[in-house]
Coordinates of C-alpha atoms in Angstrom, one line a residue:
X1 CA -0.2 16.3 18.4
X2 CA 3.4 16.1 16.6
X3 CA 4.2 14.7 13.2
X4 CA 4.9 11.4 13.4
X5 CA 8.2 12.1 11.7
X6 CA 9.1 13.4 14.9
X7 CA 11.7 11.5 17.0
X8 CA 9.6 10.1 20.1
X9 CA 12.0 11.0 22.7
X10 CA 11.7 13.9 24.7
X11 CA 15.1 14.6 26.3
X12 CA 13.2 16.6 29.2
X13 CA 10.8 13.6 30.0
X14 CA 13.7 10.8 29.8
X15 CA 16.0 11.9 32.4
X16 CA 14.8 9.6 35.0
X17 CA 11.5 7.9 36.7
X18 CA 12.0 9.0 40.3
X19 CA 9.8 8.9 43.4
X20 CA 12.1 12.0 45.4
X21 CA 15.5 10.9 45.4
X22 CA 15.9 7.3 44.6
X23 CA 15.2 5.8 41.6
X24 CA 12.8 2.6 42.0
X25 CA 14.1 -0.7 41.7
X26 CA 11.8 -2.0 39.4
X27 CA 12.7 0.6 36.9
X28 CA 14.8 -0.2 34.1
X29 CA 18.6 1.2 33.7
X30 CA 18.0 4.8 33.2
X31 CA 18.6 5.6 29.6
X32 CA 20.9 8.7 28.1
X33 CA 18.8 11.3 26.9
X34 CA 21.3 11.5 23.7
X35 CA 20.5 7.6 23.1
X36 CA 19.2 6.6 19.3
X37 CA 15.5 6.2 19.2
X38 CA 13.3 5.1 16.4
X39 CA 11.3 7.8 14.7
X40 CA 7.9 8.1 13.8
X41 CA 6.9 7.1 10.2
X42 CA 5.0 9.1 7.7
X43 CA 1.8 8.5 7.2
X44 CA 0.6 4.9 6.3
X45 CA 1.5 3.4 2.8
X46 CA -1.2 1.7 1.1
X47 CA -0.9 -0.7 -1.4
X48 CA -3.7 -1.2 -4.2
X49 CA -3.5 -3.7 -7.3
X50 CA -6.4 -4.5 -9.7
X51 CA -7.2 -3.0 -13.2
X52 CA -6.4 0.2 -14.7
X53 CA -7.2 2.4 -17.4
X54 CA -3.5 2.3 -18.1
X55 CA -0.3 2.5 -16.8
X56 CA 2.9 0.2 -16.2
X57 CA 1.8 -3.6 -15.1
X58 CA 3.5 -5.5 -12.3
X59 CA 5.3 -2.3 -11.7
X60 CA 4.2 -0.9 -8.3
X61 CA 4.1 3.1 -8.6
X62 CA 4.0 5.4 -5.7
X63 CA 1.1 7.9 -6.2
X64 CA 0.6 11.0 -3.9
X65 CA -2.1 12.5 -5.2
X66 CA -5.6 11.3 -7.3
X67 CA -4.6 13.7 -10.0
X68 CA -1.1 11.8 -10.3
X69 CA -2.9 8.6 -10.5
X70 CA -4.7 10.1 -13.4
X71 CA -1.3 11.0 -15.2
X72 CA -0.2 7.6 -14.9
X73 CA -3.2 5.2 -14.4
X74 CA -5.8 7.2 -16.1
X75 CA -9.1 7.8 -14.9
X76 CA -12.4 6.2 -14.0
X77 CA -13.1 2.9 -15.4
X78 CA -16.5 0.8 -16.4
X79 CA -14.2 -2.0 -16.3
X80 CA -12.9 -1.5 -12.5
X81 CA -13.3 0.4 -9.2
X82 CA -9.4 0.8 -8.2
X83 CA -9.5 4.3 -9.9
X84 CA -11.9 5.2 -7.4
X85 CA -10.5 3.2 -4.2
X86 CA -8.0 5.5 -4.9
X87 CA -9.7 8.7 -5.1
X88 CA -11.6 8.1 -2.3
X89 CA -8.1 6.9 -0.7
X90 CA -6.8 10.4 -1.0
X91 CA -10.1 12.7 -0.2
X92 CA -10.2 10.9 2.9
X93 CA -6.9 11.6 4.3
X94 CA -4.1 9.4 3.3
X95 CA -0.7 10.3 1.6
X96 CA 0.8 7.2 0.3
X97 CA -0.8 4.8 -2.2
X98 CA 1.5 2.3 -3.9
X99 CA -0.5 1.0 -7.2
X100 CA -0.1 -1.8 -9.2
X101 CA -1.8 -2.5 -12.3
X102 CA -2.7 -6.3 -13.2
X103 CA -3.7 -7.4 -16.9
X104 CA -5.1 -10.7 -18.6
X105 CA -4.7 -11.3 -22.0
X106 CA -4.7 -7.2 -22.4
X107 CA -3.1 -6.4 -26.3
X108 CA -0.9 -3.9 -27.3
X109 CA -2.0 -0.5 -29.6
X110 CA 0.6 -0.3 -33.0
X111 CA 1.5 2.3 -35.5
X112 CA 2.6 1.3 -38.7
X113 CA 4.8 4.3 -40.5
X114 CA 5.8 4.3 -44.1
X115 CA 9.1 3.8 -44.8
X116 CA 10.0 3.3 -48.5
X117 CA 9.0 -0.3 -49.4
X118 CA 8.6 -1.1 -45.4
X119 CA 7.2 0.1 -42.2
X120 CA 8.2 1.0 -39.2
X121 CA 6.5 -0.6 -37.0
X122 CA 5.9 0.8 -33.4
X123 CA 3.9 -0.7 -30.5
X124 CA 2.5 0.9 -27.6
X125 CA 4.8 0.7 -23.9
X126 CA 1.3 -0.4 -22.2
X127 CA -1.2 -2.5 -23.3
X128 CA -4.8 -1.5 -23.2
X129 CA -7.6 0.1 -25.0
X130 CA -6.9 3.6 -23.8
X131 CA -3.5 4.4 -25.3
X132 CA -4.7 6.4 -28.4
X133 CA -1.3 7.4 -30.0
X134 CA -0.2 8.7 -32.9
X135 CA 3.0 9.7 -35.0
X136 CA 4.6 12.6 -37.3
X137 CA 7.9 12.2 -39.3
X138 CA 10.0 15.2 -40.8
X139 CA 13.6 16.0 -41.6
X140 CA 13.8 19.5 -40.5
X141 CA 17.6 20.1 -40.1
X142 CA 18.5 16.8 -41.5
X143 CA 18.4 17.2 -45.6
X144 CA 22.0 16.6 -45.5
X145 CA 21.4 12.9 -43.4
X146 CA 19.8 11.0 -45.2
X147 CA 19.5 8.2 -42.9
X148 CA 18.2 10.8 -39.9
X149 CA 14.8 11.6 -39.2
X150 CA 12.6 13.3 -36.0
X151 CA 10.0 11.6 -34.7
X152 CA 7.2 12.9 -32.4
X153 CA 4.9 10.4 -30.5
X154 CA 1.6 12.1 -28.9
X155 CA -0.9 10.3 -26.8
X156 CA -4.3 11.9 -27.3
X157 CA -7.3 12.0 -24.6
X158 CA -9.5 9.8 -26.5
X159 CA -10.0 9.0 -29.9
X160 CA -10.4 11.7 -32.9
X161 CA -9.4 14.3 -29.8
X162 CA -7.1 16.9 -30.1
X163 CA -6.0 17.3 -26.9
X164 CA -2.7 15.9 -26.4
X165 CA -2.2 14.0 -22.6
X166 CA 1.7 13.1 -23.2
X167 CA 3.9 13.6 -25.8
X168 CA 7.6 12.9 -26.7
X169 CA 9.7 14.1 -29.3
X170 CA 13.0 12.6 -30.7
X171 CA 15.0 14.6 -32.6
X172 CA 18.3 13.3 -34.8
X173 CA 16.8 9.5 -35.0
X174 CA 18.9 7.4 -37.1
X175 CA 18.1 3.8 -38.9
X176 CA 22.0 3.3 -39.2
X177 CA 22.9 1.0 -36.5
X178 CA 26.7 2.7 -36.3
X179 CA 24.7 5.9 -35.1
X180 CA 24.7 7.2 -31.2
X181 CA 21.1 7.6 -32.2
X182 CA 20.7 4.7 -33.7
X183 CA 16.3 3.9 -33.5
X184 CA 16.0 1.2 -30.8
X185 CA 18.7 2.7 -28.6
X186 CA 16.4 6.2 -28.2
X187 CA 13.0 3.8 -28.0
X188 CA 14.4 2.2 -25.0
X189 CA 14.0 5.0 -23.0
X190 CA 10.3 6.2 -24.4
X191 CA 7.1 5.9 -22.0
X192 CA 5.1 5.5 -25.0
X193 CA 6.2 2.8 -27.3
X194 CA 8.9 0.6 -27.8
X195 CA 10.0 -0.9 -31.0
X196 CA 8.2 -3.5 -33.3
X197 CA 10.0 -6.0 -35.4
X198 CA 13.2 -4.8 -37.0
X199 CA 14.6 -1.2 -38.5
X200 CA 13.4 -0.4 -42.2
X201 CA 16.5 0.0 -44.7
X202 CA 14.8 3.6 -45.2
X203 CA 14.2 6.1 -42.8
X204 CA 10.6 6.6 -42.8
X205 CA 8.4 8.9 -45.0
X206 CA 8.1 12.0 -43.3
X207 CA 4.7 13.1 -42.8
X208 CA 4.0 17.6 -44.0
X209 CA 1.5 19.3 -44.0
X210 CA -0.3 19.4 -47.7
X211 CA 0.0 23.2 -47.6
X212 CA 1.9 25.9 -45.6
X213 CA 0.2 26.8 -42.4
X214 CA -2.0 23.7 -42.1
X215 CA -1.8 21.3 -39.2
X216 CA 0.8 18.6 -39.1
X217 CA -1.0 15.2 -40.4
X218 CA -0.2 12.4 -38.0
X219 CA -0.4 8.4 -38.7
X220 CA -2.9 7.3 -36.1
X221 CA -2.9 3.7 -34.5
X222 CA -3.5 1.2 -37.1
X223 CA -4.3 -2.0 -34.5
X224 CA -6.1 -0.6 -31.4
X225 CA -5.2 -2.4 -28.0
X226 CA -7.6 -4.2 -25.4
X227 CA -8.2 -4.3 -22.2
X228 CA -8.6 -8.0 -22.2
X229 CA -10.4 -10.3 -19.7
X230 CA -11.4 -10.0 -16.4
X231 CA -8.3 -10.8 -13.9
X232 CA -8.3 -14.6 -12.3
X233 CA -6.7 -15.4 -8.8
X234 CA -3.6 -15.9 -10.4
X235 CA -3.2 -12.6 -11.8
X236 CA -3.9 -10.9 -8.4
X237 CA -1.7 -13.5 -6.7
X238 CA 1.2 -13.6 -9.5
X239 CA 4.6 -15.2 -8.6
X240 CA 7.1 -14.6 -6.2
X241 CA 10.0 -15.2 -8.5
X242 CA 8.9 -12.7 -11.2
X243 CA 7.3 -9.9 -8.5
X244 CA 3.8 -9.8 -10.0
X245 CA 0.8 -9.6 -8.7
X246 CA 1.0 -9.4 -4.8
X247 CA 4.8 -9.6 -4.9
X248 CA 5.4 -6.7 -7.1
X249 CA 4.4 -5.5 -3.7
X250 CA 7.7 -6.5 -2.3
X251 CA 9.3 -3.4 -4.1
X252 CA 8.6 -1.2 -1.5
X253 CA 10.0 -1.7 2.4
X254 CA 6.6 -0.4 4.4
X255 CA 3.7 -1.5 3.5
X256 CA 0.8 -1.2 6.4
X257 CA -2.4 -1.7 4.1
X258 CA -3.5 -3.9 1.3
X259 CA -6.5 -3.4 -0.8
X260 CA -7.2 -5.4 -3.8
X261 CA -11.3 -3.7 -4.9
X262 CA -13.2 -6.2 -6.3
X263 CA -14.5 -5.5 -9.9
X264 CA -18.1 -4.3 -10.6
X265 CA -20.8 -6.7 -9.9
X266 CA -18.3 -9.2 -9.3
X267 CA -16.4 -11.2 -6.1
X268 CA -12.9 -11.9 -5.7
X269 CA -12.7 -16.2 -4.8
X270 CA -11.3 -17.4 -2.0
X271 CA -7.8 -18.5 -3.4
X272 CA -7.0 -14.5 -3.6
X273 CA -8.2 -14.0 0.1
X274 CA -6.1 -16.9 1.3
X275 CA -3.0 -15.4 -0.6
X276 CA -3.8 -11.8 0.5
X277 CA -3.9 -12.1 3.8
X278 CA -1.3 -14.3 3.9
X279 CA 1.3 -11.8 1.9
X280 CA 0.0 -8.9 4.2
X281 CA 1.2 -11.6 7.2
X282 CA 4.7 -12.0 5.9
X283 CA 4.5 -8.3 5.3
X284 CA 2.9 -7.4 8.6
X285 CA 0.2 -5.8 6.6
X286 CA -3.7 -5.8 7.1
X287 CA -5.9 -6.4 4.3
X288 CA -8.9 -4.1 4.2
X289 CA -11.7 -7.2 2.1
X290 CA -14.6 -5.6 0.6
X291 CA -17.7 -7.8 1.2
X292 CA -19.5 -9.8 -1.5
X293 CA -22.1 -8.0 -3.5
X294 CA -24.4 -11.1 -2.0
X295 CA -24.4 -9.1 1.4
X296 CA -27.7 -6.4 0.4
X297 CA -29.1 -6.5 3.6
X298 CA -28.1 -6.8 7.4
X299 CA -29.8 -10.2 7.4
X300 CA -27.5 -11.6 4.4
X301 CA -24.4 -10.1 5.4
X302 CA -25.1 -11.6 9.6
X303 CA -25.4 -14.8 7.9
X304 CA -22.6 -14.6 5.0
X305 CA -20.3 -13.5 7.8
X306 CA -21.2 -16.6 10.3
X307 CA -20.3 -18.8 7.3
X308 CA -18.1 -17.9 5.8
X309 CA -14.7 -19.3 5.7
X310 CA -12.7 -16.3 5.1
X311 CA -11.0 -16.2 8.6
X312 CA -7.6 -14.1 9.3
X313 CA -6.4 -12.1 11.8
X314 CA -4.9 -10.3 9.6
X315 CA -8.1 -9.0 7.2
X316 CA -11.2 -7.2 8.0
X317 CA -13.8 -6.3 6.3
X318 CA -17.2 -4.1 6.7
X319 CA -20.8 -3.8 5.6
X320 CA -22.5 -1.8 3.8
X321 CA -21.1 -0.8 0.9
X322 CA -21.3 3.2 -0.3
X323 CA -23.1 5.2 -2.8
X324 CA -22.9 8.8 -3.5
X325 CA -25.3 11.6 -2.9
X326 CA -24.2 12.9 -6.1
X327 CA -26.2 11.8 -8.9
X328 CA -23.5 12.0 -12.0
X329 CA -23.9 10.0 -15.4
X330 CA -20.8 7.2 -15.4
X331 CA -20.6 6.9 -11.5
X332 CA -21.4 3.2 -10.1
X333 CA -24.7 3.5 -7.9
X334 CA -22.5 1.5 -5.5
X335 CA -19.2 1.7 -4.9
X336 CA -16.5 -0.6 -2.2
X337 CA -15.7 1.6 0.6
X338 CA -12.2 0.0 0.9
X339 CA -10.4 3.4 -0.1
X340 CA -12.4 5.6 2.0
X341 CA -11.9 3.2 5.2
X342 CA -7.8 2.9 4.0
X343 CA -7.4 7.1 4.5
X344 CA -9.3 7.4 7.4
X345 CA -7.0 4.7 9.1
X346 CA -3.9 6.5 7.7
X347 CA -5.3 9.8 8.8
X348 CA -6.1 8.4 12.2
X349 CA -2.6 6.7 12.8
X350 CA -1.1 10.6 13.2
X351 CA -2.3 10.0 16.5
X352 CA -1.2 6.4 16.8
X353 CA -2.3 3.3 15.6
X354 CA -4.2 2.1 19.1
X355 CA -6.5 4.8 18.5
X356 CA -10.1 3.2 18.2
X357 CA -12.6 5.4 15.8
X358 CA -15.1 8.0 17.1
X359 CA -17.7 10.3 15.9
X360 CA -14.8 12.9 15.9
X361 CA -12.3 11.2 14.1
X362 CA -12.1 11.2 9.9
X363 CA -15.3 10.0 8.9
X364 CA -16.4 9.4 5.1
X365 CA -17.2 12.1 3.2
X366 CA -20.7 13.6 3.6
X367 CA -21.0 12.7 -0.3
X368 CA -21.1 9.6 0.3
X369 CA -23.2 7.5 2.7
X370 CA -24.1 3.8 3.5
X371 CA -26.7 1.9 0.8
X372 CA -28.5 1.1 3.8
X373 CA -28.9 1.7 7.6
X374 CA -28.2 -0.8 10.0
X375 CA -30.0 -0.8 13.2
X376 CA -28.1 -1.1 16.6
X377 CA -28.7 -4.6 17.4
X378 CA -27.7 -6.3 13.6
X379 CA -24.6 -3.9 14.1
X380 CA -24.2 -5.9 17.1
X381 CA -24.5 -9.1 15.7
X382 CA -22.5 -8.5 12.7
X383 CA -19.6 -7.7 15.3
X384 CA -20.0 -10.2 17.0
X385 CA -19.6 -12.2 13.4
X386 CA -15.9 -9.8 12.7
X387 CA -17.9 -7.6 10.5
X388 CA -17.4 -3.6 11.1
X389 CA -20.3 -1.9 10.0
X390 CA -20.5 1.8 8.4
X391 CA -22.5 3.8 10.3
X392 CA -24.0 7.5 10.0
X393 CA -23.1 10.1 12.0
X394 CA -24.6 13.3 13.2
X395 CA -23.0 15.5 11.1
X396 CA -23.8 13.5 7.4
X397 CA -20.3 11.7 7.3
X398 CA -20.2 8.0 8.5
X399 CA -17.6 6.1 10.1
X400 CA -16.6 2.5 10.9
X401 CA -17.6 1.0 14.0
X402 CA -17.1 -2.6 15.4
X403 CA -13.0 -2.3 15.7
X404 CA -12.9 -6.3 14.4
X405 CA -10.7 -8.4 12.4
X406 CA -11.9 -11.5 10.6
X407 CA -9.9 -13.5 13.1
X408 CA -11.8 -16.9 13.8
X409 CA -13.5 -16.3 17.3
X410 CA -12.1 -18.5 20.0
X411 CA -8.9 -19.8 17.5
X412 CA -6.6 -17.1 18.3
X413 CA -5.8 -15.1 20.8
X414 CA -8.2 -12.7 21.5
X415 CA -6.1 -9.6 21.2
X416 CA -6.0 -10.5 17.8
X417 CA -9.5 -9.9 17.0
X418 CA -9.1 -6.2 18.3
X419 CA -8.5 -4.5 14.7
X420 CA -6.7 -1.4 16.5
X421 CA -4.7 -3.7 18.6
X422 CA -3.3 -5.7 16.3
X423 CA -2.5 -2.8 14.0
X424 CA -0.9 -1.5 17.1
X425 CA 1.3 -5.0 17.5
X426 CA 2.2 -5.1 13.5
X427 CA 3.4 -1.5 14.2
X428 CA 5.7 -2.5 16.8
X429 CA 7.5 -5.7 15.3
X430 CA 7.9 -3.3 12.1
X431 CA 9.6 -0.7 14.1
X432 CA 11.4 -3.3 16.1
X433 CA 13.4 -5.0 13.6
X434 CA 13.9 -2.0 11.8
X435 CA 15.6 -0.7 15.0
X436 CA 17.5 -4.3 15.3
X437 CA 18.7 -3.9 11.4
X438 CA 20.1 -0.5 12.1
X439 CA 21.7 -1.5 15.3
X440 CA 23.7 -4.4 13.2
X441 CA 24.8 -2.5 10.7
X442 CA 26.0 1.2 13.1
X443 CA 26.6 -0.9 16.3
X444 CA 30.1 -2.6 17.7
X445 CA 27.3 -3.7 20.3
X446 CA 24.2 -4.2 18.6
X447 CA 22.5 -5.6 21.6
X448 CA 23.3 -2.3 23.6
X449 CA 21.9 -0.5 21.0
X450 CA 19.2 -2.5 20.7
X451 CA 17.8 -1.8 24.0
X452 CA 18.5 1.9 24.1
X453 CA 16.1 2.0 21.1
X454 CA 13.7 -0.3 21.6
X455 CA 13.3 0.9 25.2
X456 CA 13.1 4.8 24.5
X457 CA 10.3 3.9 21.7
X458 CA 8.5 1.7 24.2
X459 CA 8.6 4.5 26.5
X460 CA 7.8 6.9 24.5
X461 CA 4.7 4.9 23.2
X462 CA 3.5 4.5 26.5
X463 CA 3.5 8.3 27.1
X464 CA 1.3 8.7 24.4
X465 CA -1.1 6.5 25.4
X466 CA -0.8 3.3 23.7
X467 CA -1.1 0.7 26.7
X468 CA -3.5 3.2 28.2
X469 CA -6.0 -0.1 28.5
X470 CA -3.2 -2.6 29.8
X471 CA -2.1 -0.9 32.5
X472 CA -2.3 -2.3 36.1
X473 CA -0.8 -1.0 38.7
X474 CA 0.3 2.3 38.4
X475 CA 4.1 1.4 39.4
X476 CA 4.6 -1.4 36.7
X477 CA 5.9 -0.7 33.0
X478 CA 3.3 -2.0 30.5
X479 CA 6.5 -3.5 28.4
X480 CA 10.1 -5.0 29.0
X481 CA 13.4 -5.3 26.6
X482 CA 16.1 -7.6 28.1
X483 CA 18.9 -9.6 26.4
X484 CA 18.9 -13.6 26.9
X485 CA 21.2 -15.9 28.5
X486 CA 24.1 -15.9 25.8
X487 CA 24.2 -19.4 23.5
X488 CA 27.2 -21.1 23.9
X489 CA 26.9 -22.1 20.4
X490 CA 25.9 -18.6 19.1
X491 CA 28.1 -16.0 21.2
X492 CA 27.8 -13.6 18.6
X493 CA 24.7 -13.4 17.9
X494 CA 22.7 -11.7 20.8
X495 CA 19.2 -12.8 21.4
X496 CA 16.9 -10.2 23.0
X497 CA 13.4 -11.0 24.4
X498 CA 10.9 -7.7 24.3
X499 CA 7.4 -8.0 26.0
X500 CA 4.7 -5.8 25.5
X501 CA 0.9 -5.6 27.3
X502 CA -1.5 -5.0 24.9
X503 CA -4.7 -6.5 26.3
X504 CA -4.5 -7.3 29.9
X505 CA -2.5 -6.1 33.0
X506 CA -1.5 -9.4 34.0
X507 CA -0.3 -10.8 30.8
X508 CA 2.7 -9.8 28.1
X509 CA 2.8 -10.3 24.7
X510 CA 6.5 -11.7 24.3
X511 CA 9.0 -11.6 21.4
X512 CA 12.0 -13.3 21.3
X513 CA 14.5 -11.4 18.4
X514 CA 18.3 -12.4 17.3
X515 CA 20.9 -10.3 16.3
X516 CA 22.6 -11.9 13.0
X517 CA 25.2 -10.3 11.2
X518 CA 21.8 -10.9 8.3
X519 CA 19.5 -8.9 9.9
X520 CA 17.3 -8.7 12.7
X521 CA 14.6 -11.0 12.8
X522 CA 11.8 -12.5 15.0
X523 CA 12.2 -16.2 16.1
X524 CA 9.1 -16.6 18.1
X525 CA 6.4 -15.3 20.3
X526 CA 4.1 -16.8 23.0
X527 CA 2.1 -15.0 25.7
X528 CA 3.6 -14.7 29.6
X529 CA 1.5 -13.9 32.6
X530 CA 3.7 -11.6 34.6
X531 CA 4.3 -13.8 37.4
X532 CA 5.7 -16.6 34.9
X533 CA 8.4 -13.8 34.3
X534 CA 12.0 -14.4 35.8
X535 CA 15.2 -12.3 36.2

């Protein structure tokens, strides 16, 4: 199968649809094989937010590997399990894991430097308990400056360690506000710490060794930071206007999953559900929930998912939770699978995003399994409840049956409570209007653009097998792009209409799109049986 960077046309396979020599009415116009067509899209980008070790707050950071979370984030944490969401994340398969740290009430470390009569008084970039820094002041090369100084900032491992994680050195530093080194000038651009109060008259007391050939002393933090308290529904939601919280989110232009691990022994309320899944429906995001820790047997979770009011089509959720086979001092005995499930879907969706799971696709690892079995018919009912339920395999792995969303049975369309099918329909809108925004701004004739893209991806998608379970008869196109009547009072803005069968062979999933010199973007959709089509 190709890379989903990979353009999706095939210049050999779009020449024509033909039955001998004449091309069948009901085809569309036959499309040049040169014609723009939307490319495939790296693997899926996953966004997780919670508590870290360390690291930047409200400043989503794209990690692409578990050993790059560690330089930024740090590591494993008693205090939450996003460390190993995202570990888990990346053994499993996926690529692209946007981060964002969330603090409450979390304090700063701060060094406190001699400097004549004063200090200098440095606090650390990040708050948190973890940033053990410390400092070392000496003149060498600057005898003649008095006002000059270089100053070398080292974060250590842990405290009392000598193994240095990051360090930064500034060489030249001057407390003379007329100097192109002037102090807070070179702080601003330190990952470490950033300037406390004002500058000392003095530079500061520089810091030797006692004798020739002994280690440099270094001032070590004099106020240790905290991690603070746990986070409240607020600081997972955060604000729109200042991008925190969910909305730091906003910084990047994909985002296809959303997981937000609850903390240990504890559930996230319902107020962050109900702003979750909404932000991953303005972003056309899923939200992968990890069940409450009330859920310890089949029995619980059957009934816990019948009543409970967290309802989206845009969540799901699963039962049981994991543990590892691997009995290490530190690790949780139970961990949220939310990671794991998050690369398996991103490794899957190489293939397409309509794939449904199987016993040969990416399964969890075979060091970790399910706290408990579930027998056939509670996987059943838990289904039947929008519950997907990890299950063992053959081989030691486990993977997620059930293919459910937490959409309210009988409120929404059914389609919606297919999880692979309305991954399938997020990935198409996304696509879509990325195809209409690029049409807008490189087309004279957006609309003609338009439809040479959005048909060539269609077509291409149904090659691959994505309406594979729509079809009905064998002649008729499981999808149609087609411009609207134009509005007298809009004549330059095109409106096109795309339809697409998803779930049935007699019914279309329709989309209605306009063209604006803004930006493409989706007014409506509705369903149409096929015979209320017309033109």
């Amino acid at each position: 199968m190709g890379s989903w960077i990979e353009s999706l046309v095939d210049a050999e396979q779009m020449t024509q649809y033909e039955s001998g020599d004449r091309v069948r009415d009901e085809d569309p116009p036959l499309i040049a094989a040169d014609a723009p067509s939307i490319a495939r899209s790296p693997r899926a980008v996953v966004g997780f937010i919670g508590r870290t070790e360390r690291g930047p707050v409200n400043e989503p950071t794209l990690i692409r590997s578990y050993n790059h979370f560690r330089q930024v984030f740090g590591g494993h944490s008693p205090i939450s399990h996003v460390s190993y969401a995202v570990q888990q994340f990346f053994l499993h398969g996926g690529r692209n894991a946007v981060v964002v740290r969330l603090v409450n009430r979390a304090n700063r470390a701060m060094l406190r430097i001699p400097a004549g009569s004063e200090h200098l008084e440095l606090e650390a970039r990040q708050p948190g308990a973890r940033e053990f820094l410390r400092a070392s002041i000496d003149y060498d090369g600057l005898e003649s400056s008095p006002a000059k100084f270089n100053l070398v900032i080292q974060r250590l491992a842990r405290q009392g360690s000598q193994f240095v994680e990051d360090q930064e050195i500034f060489a030249g530093v001057s407390v003379q506000d007329s100097a192109s080194r002037y102090l807070p000038r070179v702080l601003a651009r330190s990952r470490l710490v950033m300037l406390r109060g004002g500058v000392p008259a003095l530079r500061p007391n520089a810091t030797p060794p006692r004798l020739p050939g002994e280690p440099t002393p270094y001032i070590e933090v004099g106020v240790r930071g905290s991690d603070g308290s746990e986070l409240t529904d607020y600081d997972i939601i955060g604000s729109d206007r200042d991008k925190s919280g969910l909305w730091s989110l906003d910084a990047f232009e994909r985002m296809d999953l959303v997981c937000v691990p609850a903390p240990p022994g504890r559930d996230h309320g319902t107020t962050t559900f109900l702003a979750a899944e909404r932000y991953c429906a303005r972003r056309r995001a899923m939200l992968i929930w990890d069940p409450p820790h009330s859920w310890i047997t089949a029995d619980t979770a059957i009934i816990g998912a019948r009543e409970s009011v967290m309802r989206s089509s845009n969540a799901f959720t699963y039962f049981p939770r994991l543990r590892s086979r691997v009995d290490r001092v530190g690790l949780p005995s139970v961990l949220p699978a939310c990671g794991a499930i998050a690369g398996i879907l991103s490794a899957r969706s190489d293939n397409g995003e309509w794939e449904p799971g199987s016993e040969t696709d990416p399964a969890c690892k075979i060091s970790l399994a399910p706290t408990l079995d579930v027998d056939a018919a509670k996987q059943a009912s838990l289904n039947r409840a929008g519950v997907n339920v990890l299950t063992p395999t053959g081989f030691g792995g486990s993977v997620l049956t059930g293919n459910v969303t937490l959409a309210s049975p009988g409120s929404v369309s059914e389609l919606w409570q297919d999880l692979d099918k309305r991954r399938l329909a997020l990935f198409i809108l996304n696509s879509i209007e990325s195809a209409g925004d690029q049409a807008i701004a490189r087309s004279k004739e957006p609309a003609v653009m338009f439809e040479e893209r959005v048909s060539l991806f269609l077509r291409a998608l149904e090659r691959r097998g994505a309406f594979n379970n729509a079809r009905g008869e064998s002649w008729h196109r499981p999808y149609f792009v087609r411009t609207m009547p134009e509005d007298s009072n809009e004549p330059e803005t095109p409106h096109i209409r795309v339809g697409v069968m998803l779930h049935k062979a007699a019914g279309f999933l329709v989309y209605d799109f306009e063209l604006a010199r803004s930006g493409c973007r989706m007014l409506n959709s509705h369903e149409l049986e096929r015979d209320q089509l017309t033109g």
